[in-house]
CSV table of C-alpha atoms in Angstrom, one decimal:
chain,number,residue,atom,x,y,z
A,1351,MET,CA,0.0,0.0,0.0
A,1352,GLY,CA,3.0,2.3,-0.3
A,1353,ALA,CA,6.8,2.4,-1.1
A,1354,ALA,CA,5.9,0.4,-4.2
A,1355,ARG,CA,8.3,1.6,-6.9
A,1356,ASN,CA,8.7,4.6,-4.7
A,1357,VAL,CA,10.9,5.5,-1.8
A,1358,THR,CA,8.4,7.1,0.5
A,1359,GLY,CA,5.0,6.1,2.0
A,1360,SER,CA,6.1,2.8,3.5
A,1361,ARG,CA,2.9,0.7,4.2
A,1362,HIS,CA,2.4,-3.0,3.9
A,1363,LEU,CA,-0.8,-4.8,4.9
A,1364,ILE,CA,-0.6,-8.5,5.8
A,1365,HIS,CA,-3.7,-10.7,6.3
A,1366,CYS,CA,-3.4,-13.9,8.4
A,1367,ASN,CA,-5.8,-15.9,10.5
A,1368,GLY,CA,-8.5,-13.3,10.0
A,1369,LYS,CA,-6.3,-10.6,11.4
A,1370,ASN,CA,-4.7,-7.6,9.5
A,1371,ILE,CA,-1.3,-6.3,10.4
A,1372,LEU,CA,0.0,-3.0,9.1
A,1373,LEU,CA,3.8,-2.8,8.7
A,1374,ASP,CA,4.7,0.9,8.9
A,1375,CYS,CA,2.5,3.9,8.2
A,1376,GLY,CA,4.7,6.3,6.3
A,1377,MET,CA,4.0,9.6,4.7
A,1378,PHE,CA,4.3,10.0,0.9
A,1379,GLN,CA,6.8,12.7,0.3
A,1380,ASP,CA,6.9,12.8,-3.5
A,1381,LYS,CA,4.8,15.5,-5.2
A,1382,ILE,CA,2.7,13.1,-7.3
A,1383,SER,CA,1.5,11.0,-4.4
A,1384,LYS,CA,0.8,14.2,-2.4
A,1385,GLN,CA,-1.3,15.5,-5.3
A,1386,GLU,CA,-3.2,12.2,-5.4
A,1387,GLY,CA,-4.0,12.7,-1.7
A,1388,LEU,CA,-2.4,9.4,-0.6
A,1389,ASN,CA,-1.5,10.9,2.8
A,1390,GLU,CA,-5.2,11.7,3.4
A,1391,ASP,CA,-6.7,8.6,1.8
A,1392,PHE,CA,-5.0,5.3,2.6
A,1393,GLN,CA,-6.8,3.4,-0.2
A,1394,PHE,CA,-8.2,0.9,2.4
A,1395,ASP,CA,-10.5,1.0,5.4
A,1396,VAL,CA,-8.1,1.6,8.3
A,1397,THR,CA,-10.6,0.2,10.8
A,1398,ILE,CA,-9.9,-3.3,9.4
A,1399,VAL,CA,-6.3,-3.0,10.8
A,1400,ASP,CA,-5.9,-5.0,14.1
A,1401,TYR,CA,-2.2,-4.4,14.8
A,1402,MET,CA,0.5,-2.1,13.6
A,1403,ILE,CA,4.2,-2.8,13.7
A,1404,LEU,CA,6.7,0.1,13.1
A,1405,SER,CA,10.2,-0.4,11.8
A,1406,HIS,CA,11.6,3.1,12.7
A,1407,ALA,CA,10.7,6.7,13.3
A,1408,HIS,CA,11.6,8.4,10.0
A,1409,ILE,CA,8.6,10.2,8.6
A,1410,ASP,CA,8.4,8.2,5.4
A,1411,HIS,CA,7.8,5.2,7.6
A,1412,ALA,CA,5.9,6.7,10.6
A,1413,GLY,CA,4.6,10.0,9.4
A,1414,CYS,CA,1.0,9.1,8.8
A,1415,ILE,CA,0.4,7.3,12.1
A,1416,PRO,CA,-1.6,10.3,13.5
A,1417,ARG,CA,-3.7,10.2,10.3
A,1418,LEU,CA,-4.3,6.5,10.8
A,1419,VAL,CA,-5.5,7.2,14.4
A,1420,LYS,CA,-7.6,10.2,13.2
A,1421,LEU,CA,-9.4,7.9,10.7
A,1422,GLY,CA,-10.3,5.4,13.5
A,1423,TYR,CA,-7.4,3.1,14.2
A,1424,ARG,CA,-7.4,2.1,18.0
A,1425,GLY,CA,-5.1,-0.9,18.1
A,1426,PRO,CA,-1.6,-1.2,19.5
A,1427,ILE,CA,1.5,0.2,17.6
A,1428,PHE,CA,4.5,-2.0,18.4
A,1429,ALA,CA,7.9,-0.3,18.2
A,1430,THR,CA,11.3,-0.3,20.0
A,1431,PRO,CA,11.6,2.0,23.0
A,1432,ALA,CA,14.0,4.4,21.1
A,1433,THR,CA,11.6,4.5,18.2
A,1434,ILE,CA,8.7,5.5,20.5
A,1435,ASP,CA,10.8,8.3,22.1
A,1436,LEU,CA,11.7,9.6,18.7
A,1437,CYS,CA,8.1,9.4,17.4
A,1438,ALA,CA,7.0,11.5,20.3
A,1439,ILE,CA,9.0,14.5,19.0
A,1440,MET,CA,8.9,13.7,15.2
A,1441,LEU,CA,5.2,13.2,14.9
A,1442,ALA,CA,4.5,16.4,16.9
A,1443,ASP,CA,6.9,18.3,14.7
A,1444,SER,CA,5.3,16.9,11.6
A,1445,ALA,CA,1.9,17.9,12.9
A,1446,ARG,CA,3.1,21.5,13.4
A,1447,ILE,CA,4.3,21.5,9.8
A,1448,GLN,CA,0.9,20.3,8.6
A,1449,GLU,CA,-0.9,23.0,10.5
A,1450,SER,CA,1.5,25.7,9.5
A,1451,ASP,CA,1.3,24.8,5.8
A,1452,VAL,CA,-2.5,24.8,5.9
A,1453,LYS,CA,-2.5,28.2,7.5
A,1454,TYR,CA,-0.3,29.6,4.7
A,1455,LYS,CA,-2.5,27.9,2.0
A,1456,ASN,CA,-5.7,29.0,3.6
A,1457,ARG,CA,-4.6,32.7,3.5
A,1458,LYS,CA,-4.1,32.3,-0.3
A,1459,LEU,CA,-7.4,30.5,-0.7
A,1460,GLN,CA,-9.3,33.1,1.3
A,1461,ALA,CA,-7.9,35.8,-0.9
A,1462,GLN,CA,-9.1,33.9,-3.9
A,1463,GLY,CA,-12.6,33.3,-2.4
A,1464,LYS,CA,-12.0,29.5,-2.4
A,1465,PRO,CA,-13.0,27.0,0.4
A,1466,GLN,CA,-10.6,26.5,3.3
A,1467,ILE,CA,-8.7,23.2,3.8
A,1468,LYS,CA,-7.8,21.2,6.9
A,1469,PRO,CA,-4.4,19.7,7.9
A,1470,ILE,CA,-3.9,16.0,7.4
A,1471,TYR,CA,-3.6,15.8,11.2
A,1472,THR,CA,-2.9,18.0,14.2
A,1473,GLU,CA,-0.7,18.0,17.3
A,1474,ALA,CA,-3.7,16.6,19.2
A,1475,ASP,CA,-3.9,13.7,16.8
A,1476,ALA,CA,-0.2,13.1,17.3
A,1477,GLU,CA,-0.6,13.0,21.1
A,1478,ARG,CA,-3.5,10.5,20.8
A,1479,ALA,CA,-1.4,8.3,18.6
A,1480,MET,CA,1.4,8.2,21.1
A,1481,LYS,CA,-0.9,6.6,23.7
A,1482,LEU,CA,-1.2,3.5,21.4
A,1483,PHE,CA,2.5,2.7,21.3
A,1484,VAL,CA,3.7,-0.5,22.9
A,1485,PRO,CA,7.5,-1.0,23.5
A,1486,VAL,CA,9.1,-4.2,22.3
A,1487,ARG,CA,12.8,-4.8,22.6
A,1488,TYR,CA,15.2,-6.3,20.1
A,1489,ASN,CA,15.1,-10.1,19.8
A,1490,GLU,CA,12.1,-10.6,22.1
A,1491,ILE,CA,9.5,-12.9,20.6
A,1492,HIS,CA,6.2,-11.2,20.9
A,1493,GLU,CA,2.9,-13.0,20.3
A,1494,ILE,CA,0.1,-10.6,19.3
A,1495,ALA,CA,-2.6,-13.1,18.4
A,1496,GLU,CA,-3.1,-16.8,17.9
A,1497,GLY,CA,-0.7,-17.9,15.1
A,1498,ILE,CA,0.9,-14.4,14.9
A,1499,ARG,CA,4.3,-13.8,16.5
A,1500,PHE,CA,7.1,-11.4,15.7
A,1501,GLN,CA,10.5,-10.1,16.8
A,1502,PHE,CA,12.7,-7.1,16.0
A,1503,SER,CA,16.3,-7.2,15.1
A,1504,ASP,CA,18.6,-4.1,15.0
A,1505,ALA,CA,18.7,-2.8,11.4
A,1506,GLY,CA,21.5,-0.3,12.2
A,1507,HIS,CA,19.8,2.5,10.2
A,1508,ILE,CA,19.0,5.0,13.0
A,1509,ILE,CA,18.6,4.8,16.8
A,1510,GLY,CA,15.8,2.2,17.4
A,1511,SER,CA,15.5,1.1,13.8
A,1512,ALA,CA,14.4,-2.5,13.4
A,1513,ALA,CA,13.8,-5.2,10.8
A,1514,VAL,CA,10.5,-7.1,11.5
A,1515,HIS,CA,10.4,-10.9,11.5
A,1516,LEU,CA,6.9,-12.4,11.4
A,1517,GLU,CA,5.9,-16.0,12.2
A,1518,LEU,CA,2.5,-16.6,10.7
A,1519,SER,CA,0.5,-19.8,11.2
A,1520,GLU,CA,-3.0,-20.5,9.7
A,1521,ASP,CA,-5.3,-23.2,11.0
A,1522,LYS,CA,-6.9,-24.0,7.7
A,1523,ASN,CA,-3.8,-25.4,6.1
A,1524,ASN,CA,-1.7,-26.1,9.2
A,1525,THR,CA,1.4,-24.3,7.8
A,1526,THR,CA,3.7,-21.6,9.1
A,1527,LYS,CA,5.3,-18.9,7.0
A,1528,TYR,CA,8.3,-16.8,8.1
A,1529,VAL,CA,8.1,-13.3,6.6
A,1530,SER,CA,10.8,-10.7,7.2
A,1531,PHE,CA,10.5,-6.9,6.5
A,1532,THR,CA,14.0,-5.2,6.4
A,1533,GLY,CA,12.7,-1.7,7.0
A,1534,ASP,CA,15.7,0.5,6.1
A,1535,ILE,CA,19.0,-1.4,6.2
A,1536,GLY,CA,21.9,0.5,7.9
A,1537,ARG,CA,25.6,0.6,7.2
A,1538,TYR,CA,28.4,-1.8,8.2
A,1539,HIS,CA,30.8,0.9,9.0
A,1540,ASP,CA,28.4,3.5,10.3
A,1541,LEU,CA,29.9,6.5,12.1
A,1542,LEU,CA,27.7,6.1,15.1
A,1543,LEU,CA,25.7,2.8,15.3
A,1544,LYS,CA,26.3,-0.9,15.6
A,1545,GLU,CA,26.2,-2.8,12.4
A,1546,PRO,CA,22.9,-4.5,11.3
A,1547,GLN,CA,22.1,-7.8,13.1
A,1548,THR,CA,21.7,-11.1,11.3
A,1549,PHE,CA,18.1,-12.4,11.3
A,1550,PRO,CA,16.2,-15.7,11.3
A,1551,GLN,CA,15.7,-17.7,8.2
A,1552,ALA,CA,12.8,-16.3,6.2
A,1553,ASP,CA,10.5,-17.8,3.5
A,1554,TYR,CA,9.6,-14.4,2.2
A,1555,ILE,CA,11.5,-11.0,2.5
A,1556,LEU,CA,10.3,-7.5,1.9
A,1557,CYS,CA,13.6,-5.8,1.1
A,1558,GLU,CA,14.3,-2.1,0.7
A,1559,SER,CA,16.2,-1.0,-2.4
A,1560,THR,CA,17.0,2.7,-2.0
A,1561,TYR,CA,20.6,2.3,-3.1
A,1562,GLY,CA,20.4,-1.0,-5.0
A,1563,ASP,CA,22.4,0.3,-7.9
A,1564,ARG,CA,25.4,2.0,-6.3
A,1565,LEU,CA,28.3,1.9,-3.9
A,1566,HIS,CA,29.0,4.6,-1.2
A,1567,GLU,CA,32.3,6.3,-0.6
A,1568,GLU,CA,34.3,5.2,2.4
A,1569,SER,CA,33.5,7.3,5.5
A,1570,GLY,CA,37.2,8.1,6.2
A,1571,ASP,CA,37.5,9.6,2.7
A,1572,ALA,CA,34.2,11.5,3.3
A,1573,ALA,CA,35.6,13.1,6.4
A,1574,LYS,CA,38.7,14.3,4.4
A,1575,THR,CA,36.4,15.6,1.6
A,1576,LEU,CA,34.1,17.4,4.1
A,1577,LEU,CA,37.2,19.1,5.6
A,1578,GLN,CA,38.3,20.2,2.2
A,1579,ILE,CA,34.8,21.6,1.4
A,1580,VAL,CA,34.8,23.5,4.8
A,1581,LYS,CA,38.2,25.1,4.1
A,1582,HIS,CA,37.4,25.9,0.5
A,1583,THR,CA,34.1,27.5,1.3
A,1584,CYS,CA,34.7,29.2,4.7
A,1585,LEU,CA,38.4,30.1,4.4
A,1586,GLU,CA,39.1,30.6,0.7
A,1587,LYS,CA,35.7,31.9,-0.5
A,1588,LYS,CA,34.7,33.4,2.9
A,1589,GLY,CA,31.2,32.0,2.3
A,1590,LYS,CA,28.7,29.8,4.0
A,1591,LEU,CA,28.5,26.1,3.8
A,1592,LEU,CA,24.8,25.1,3.8
A,1593,ILE,CA,24.1,21.5,4.6
A,1594,PRO,CA,20.5,20.2,4.3
A,1595,ALA,CA,20.3,17.3,6.7
A,1596,PHE,CA,17.6,15.2,8.3
A,1597,SER,CA,17.2,16.1,12.0
A,1598,LEU,CA,17.7,12.5,13.1
A,1599,GLY,CA,20.8,10.6,12.2
A,1600,ARG,CA,22.5,12.6,9.4
A,1601,THR,CA,22.8,15.8,11.5
A,1602,GLN,CA,24.4,13.9,14.4
A,1603,GLU,CA,26.8,12.1,12.0
A,1604,ILE,CA,28.0,15.4,10.6
A,1605,VAL,CA,28.3,17.0,14.0
A,1606,TYR,CA,30.3,14.1,15.3
A,1607,THR,CA,32.6,14.2,12.3
A,1608,LEU,CA,33.2,18.0,12.9
A,1609,ASP,CA,33.6,17.3,16.7
A,1610,ARG,CA,36.4,14.8,16.0
A,1611,MET,CA,38.1,17.3,13.6
A,1612,ARG,CA,37.9,20.0,16.2
A,1613,THR,CA,39.4,17.7,18.9
A,1614,ASN,CA,42.2,16.7,16.5
A,1615,GLY,CA,42.9,20.4,15.7
A,1616,GLN,CA,41.9,20.0,12.0
A,1617,LEU,CA,38.7,22.1,11.9
A,1618,PRO,CA,39.2,25.9,11.5
A,1619,LYS,CA,37.7,28.0,14.3
A,1620,ILE,CA,34.6,29.0,12.5
A,1621,PRO,CA,31.0,29.0,13.8
A,1622,VAL,CA,28.9,25.9,13.3
A,1623,TYR,CA,25.1,26.2,13.6
A,1624,VAL,CA,22.6,23.4,13.8
A,1625,ASP,CA,19.4,25.3,13.0
A,1626,SER,CA,16.6,22.8,13.7
A,1627,PRO,CA,14.6,22.6,16.9
A,1628,LEU,CA,13.9,19.0,16.1
A,1629,SER,CA,17.6,18.2,15.9
A,1630,VAL,CA,18.1,19.5,19.4
A,1631,SER,CA,15.6,17.0,20.8
A,1632,ALA,CA,16.8,14.2,18.6
A,1633,THR,CA,20.4,14.7,19.7
A,1634,GLU,CA,19.3,14.5,23.3
A,1635,ILE,CA,17.5,11.2,22.6
A,1636,MET,CA,20.6,9.9,20.9
A,1637,ARG,CA,22.7,10.7,23.9
A,1638,ARG,CA,20.2,8.8,26.0
A,1639,TYR,CA,20.6,5.7,23.9
A,1640,SER,CA,24.3,5.5,23.7
A,1641,ASN,CA,24.1,1.7,24.2
A,1642,ALA,CA,23.3,1.6,20.5
A,1643,PHE,CA,26.6,3.2,19.6
A,1644,ASN,CA,29.5,1.3,18.1
A,1645,ASN,CA,32.9,0.8,19.7
A,1646,ASP,CA,34.6,3.6,17.8
A,1647,ILE,CA,32.3,6.3,19.2
A,1648,LEU,CA,32.2,4.7,22.6
A,1649,ASN,CA,36.1,4.7,22.7
A,1650,TYR,CA,36.1,8.4,21.5
A,1651,MET,CA,33.6,9.3,24.3
A,1652,GLU,CA,36.2,8.2,26.9
A,1653,THR,CA,38.2,11.3,26.0
A,1654,ASP,CA,35.3,13.5,24.9
A,1655,PRO,CA,32.1,12.6,26.8
A,1656,ASP,CA,29.9,14.7,24.5
A,1657,PRO,CA,30.5,13.7,20.8
A,1658,PHE,CA,27.8,16.2,19.7
A,1659,GLY,CA,29.2,19.4,21.2
A,1660,PHE,CA,32.2,21.6,20.9
A,1661,LYS,CA,33.0,25.3,21.6
A,1662,GLU,CA,32.2,26.7,18.1
A,1663,LEU,CA,28.9,24.7,17.8
A,1664,LYS,CA,25.6,26.2,18.6
A,1665,PHE,CA,22.1,24.6,18.4
A,1666,ILE,CA,19.5,27.1,17.4
A,1667,GLN,CA,15.8,26.8,18.3
A,1668,ASP,CA,14.7,30.5,18.3
A,1669,ALA,CA,13.2,31.6,14.9
A,1670,GLU,CA,14.7,35.1,15.3
A,1671,GLU,CA,18.2,33.6,15.7
A,1672,SER,CA,17.6,31.5,12.6
A,1673,LYS,CA,16.6,34.6,10.6
A,1674,ALA,CA,19.7,36.5,11.9
A,1675,LEU,CA,21.9,33.8,10.2
A,1676,ASN,CA,20.5,34.9,6.8
A,1677,ARG,CA,21.4,38.5,7.5
A,1678,SER,CA,24.9,37.7,8.6
A,1679,ASN,CA,27.8,37.5,6.1
A,1680,GLU,CA,30.2,35.7,8.4
A,1681,PRO,CA,31.8,32.5,7.0
A,1682,CYS,CA,30.1,29.6,8.8
A,1683,ILE,CA,28.6,26.1,8.6
A,1684,VAL,CA,24.8,25.9,8.7
A,1685,ILE,CA,23.3,22.4,9.2
A,1686,SER,CA,19.5,22.5,8.9
A,1687,ALA,CA,16.5,20.3,8.1
A,1688,SER,CA,15.0,19.0,6.0
A,1689,GLY,CA,17.5,16.7,4.2
A,1690,MET,CA,15.6,16.9,0.9
A,1691,ALA,CA,15.4,20.7,1.3
A,1692,ASP,CA,11.6,20.6,0.7
A,1693,ALA,CA,10.6,21.9,4.2
A,1694,GLY,CA,11.9,23.4,7.3
A,1695,ARG,CA,14.4,26.2,7.9
A,1696,ILE,CA,16.9,25.1,5.3
A,1697,LYS,CA,14.5,26.4,2.6
A,1698,HIS,CA,15.0,29.9,4.1
A,1699,HIS,CA,18.8,29.6,4.2
A,1700,LEU,CA,18.8,28.3,0.6
A,1701,SER,CA,16.5,31.1,-0.6
A,1702,HIS,CA,19.0,33.6,0.8
A,1703,GLY,CA,22.1,31.7,-0.1
A,1704,VAL,CA,21.9,29.9,-3.4
A,1705,GLY,CA,22.4,33.1,-5.3
A,1706,ASN,CA,25.8,33.8,-3.7
A,1707,LYS,CA,28.8,32.2,-5.6
A,1708,ASN,CA,30.9,32.3,-2.4
A,1709,ASN,CA,28.5,29.8,-0.8
A,1710,THR,CA,28.4,26.0,-1.1
A,1711,VAL,CA,25.4,23.7,-0.8
A,1712,LEU,CA,26.4,20.2,0.4
A,1713,MET,CA,23.9,17.4,-0.2
A,1714,VAL,CA,24.6,14.4,2.1
A,1715,GLY,CA,21.7,12.0,1.6
A,1716,TYR,CA,18.9,10.7,-0.6
A,1717,CYS,CA,16.6,13.2,-2.3
A,1718,SER,CA,13.3,12.1,-3.9
A,1719,PRO,CA,12.6,13.0,-7.6
A,1720,ASN,CA,11.2,16.5,-8.0
A,1721,SER,CA,12.4,17.6,-4.5
A,1722,LEU,CA,14.4,20.8,-4.2
A,1723,GLY,CA,17.4,18.8,-3.0
A,1724,ARG,CA,17.3,16.6,-6.2
A,1725,GLN,CA,17.0,19.7,-8.4
A,1726,LEU,CA,20.1,21.1,-6.8
A,1727,MET,CA,22.0,17.8,-7.1
A,1728,ASP,CA,20.9,17.5,-10.8
A,1729,GLY,CA,22.6,20.9,-11.5
A,1730,ASN,CA,19.5,23.0,-12.2
A,1731,LYS,CA,20.6,26.6,-12.8
A,1732,GLU,CA,17.3,27.9,-11.4
A,1733,VAL,CA,15.1,26.6,-8.6
A,1734,LYS,CA,11.8,27.7,-7.2
A,1735,ILE,CA,11.8,28.4,-3.4
A,1736,PHE,CA,8.7,29.8,-1.7
A,1737,GLY,CA,7.1,30.5,-5.1
A,1738,GLU,CA,10.0,32.6,-6.4
A,1739,MET,CA,12.7,31.6,-8.9
A,1740,HIS,CA,16.3,31.8,-7.7
A,1741,ARG,CA,19.4,31.5,-9.9
A,1742,VAL,CA,21.8,29.0,-8.5
A,1743,GLU,CA,25.3,30.6,-8.2
A,1744,ALA,CA,26.5,28.7,-5.2
A,1745,GLU,CA,28.6,25.6,-5.7
A,1746,VAL,CA,26.5,22.4,-5.2
A,1747,VAL,CA,28.4,19.3,-4.0
A,1748,SER,CA,27.1,15.8,-3.2
A,1749,LEU,CA,28.7,13.6,-0.5
A,1750,GLN,CA,26.7,10.3,-0.2
A,1751,ALA,CA,29.1,8.5,2.2
A,1752,TYR,CA,26.9,9.9,5.1
A,1753,SER,CA,23.9,8.0,3.9
A,1754,ALA,CA,22.2,5.9,6.5
A,1755,HIS,CA,21.1,3.4,3.8
A,1756,ALA,CA,23.2,0.5,2.9
A,1757,ASP,CA,24.5,0.3,-0.7
A,1758,TYR,CA,24.0,-2.9,-2.8
A,1759,LYS,CA,27.1,-4.6,-1.4
A,1760,GLU,CA,26.1,-3.9,2.1
A,1761,MET,CA,22.6,-5.1,1.4
A,1762,LEU,CA,23.9,-8.4,-0.1
A,1763,ARG,CA,26.1,-8.8,3.0
A,1764,TYR,CA,23.0,-8.2,5.2
A,1765,LEU,CA,21.2,-11.0,3.3
A,1766,ASP,CA,24.1,-13.4,3.5
A,1767,CYS,CA,22.6,-14.9,6.7
A,1768,GLN,CA,19.8,-16.4,4.6
A,1769,ASP,CA,19.9,-19.8,2.8
A,1770,ARG,CA,19.1,-18.9,-0.8
A,1771,GLU,CA,17.4,-22.2,-1.4
A,1772,LYS,CA,14.9,-21.6,1.5
A,1773,VAL,CA,13.9,-18.1,0.4
A,1774,LYS,CA,10.9,-18.5,-1.8
A,1775,SER,CA,10.6,-14.8,-2.9
A,1776,ILE,CA,12.1,-11.4,-2.2
A,1777,PHE,CA,9.8,-8.4,-2.8
A,1778,LEU,CA,11.6,-5.2,-3.5
A,1779,VAL,CA,10.1,-2.1,-1.9
A,1780,HIS,CA,11.3,1.4,-1.0
A,1781,GLY,CA,13.1,2.3,-4.2
A,1782,GLU,CA,12.8,3.9,-7.6
A,1783,ILE,CA,11.9,1.4,-10.4
A,1784,GLU,CA,15.2,1.8,-12.4
A,1785,ILE,CA,17.2,1.2,-9.2
A,1786,GLN,CA,15.0,-1.8,-8.3
A,1787,GLU,CA,15.6,-3.4,-11.7
A,1788,SER,CA,19.4,-3.1,-11.1
A,1789,TRP,CA,19.0,-4.4,-7.5
A,1790,LYS,CA,16.8,-7.3,-8.8
A,1791,GLN,CA,19.6,-8.4,-11.2
A,1792,LYS,CA,22.2,-8.3,-8.5
A,1793,LEU,CA,20.1,-10.4,-6.2
A,1794,GLN,CA,19.4,-13.0,-8.9
A,1795,GLU,CA,23.2,-13.2,-9.7
A,1796,ALA,CA,23.7,-13.7,-5.9
A,1797,GLY,CA,21.4,-16.8,-6.0
A,1798,PHE,CA,18.0,-15.5,-5.0
A,1799,LYS,CA,15.7,-17.2,-7.5
A,1800,ASP,CA,12.4,-15.3,-7.3
A,1801,VAL,CA,12.7,-11.5,-7.0
A,1802,VAL,CA,9.6,-9.5,-7.5
A,1803,ILE,CA,9.0,-5.7,-7.9
A,1804,PRO,CA,5.4,-5.3,-6.7
A,1805,GLU,CA,3.1,-2.5,-7.9
A,1806,PHE,CA,1.0,-0.2,-5.8
A,1807,LYS,CA,-2.0,-2.1,-4.3
A,1808,GLN,CA,-0.8,-5.4,-5.6
A,1809,ILE,CA,-2.1,-8.4,-3.6
A,1810,ILE,CA,0.2,-11.4,-3.2
A,1811,GLU,CA,-0.8,-14.7,-1.7
A,1812,LEU,CA,2.0,-16.5,0.2
């Protein structure tokens, strides 16, 4: 019901023993799906859903949970403890964005004499949704109904992220099926997190495919490249380095990299601003779940207890301070959400900064087609921001080593724990169709016999 030949809107509905289980309830973030109203209308009656299991807190996987509740869902939402803590701040933030966007649109509609619209959901809806969450820890087998059990394994993507492993038994044919949903697969040499866990043998796998056609740069090389970009922009050009980055995961990785550079005496003494209220809260939650960190960062924390803070770094929450950054001409680094540059404060920084040749825009993650971030990455000479065209004079650089998604070699490594002969089918989700075709070929070459790229609303009997 989502993320079918598309990266956003992760939603998969499983029917077993008369029960319906919804895996993820993500928000569609591409323009076409938004125009088709897929965030408002789920294309199925939500009251048939008995249980919901959430892989992780990113908005493309969790962002429509308040809408689900608004439409009548009252069952449990199973997630890891860290995912629940993150959803508490991220869903509230998403609700504020919905309400703010609607206010802006309604002013225009009122001026045109057209009917007013309502937000997809409100902060009150997000608060109601949070009351339905049920914590489940990694590797605990949890029985939610007769013949339906599941467990989480650490996916290594963000704090609390999980792959979901279902054990489904039906009385009518006395068989048990093992279905695994990878969620988003993390990296094996992540800057912050432990590597993804191996998982039990599956009959069927729903596998993400975001980067199924490419390999990432090594993180060590990325740190050197980042330092070169900082020096080139802030010291040589005397400009601003603008980094669109998701508030959770990517922002903390970049801050940690800069922190290490500062500790080692490599980073010039220039101001670094994290301009995202959500990033402040997300960073606090990451500090709280340091048990998820890998040995490298834990060893570093023995000499520097706070890997997300140094003298020149300032977290900004106040809107006036954010606006003041746009009026300032000082060389600095600005890290701000969102990562696709389609929402949040980064849009304001870009509207003021892309026309300045002394500035650099550094893209550090996946951007969906038609997003502002993708337009910049594709080299568009003009982009529309807040309804106005802006000529792109700033340098635009892409550094994908900071991606929290595994590349195809890492995904193949993740699937190595599976006996190819026992896997009946792999269904590719969460990817653009051209990339999925490439990923399908690589999986077949690796020995997986039946690889399927399902369509939106396709029903498959296991």
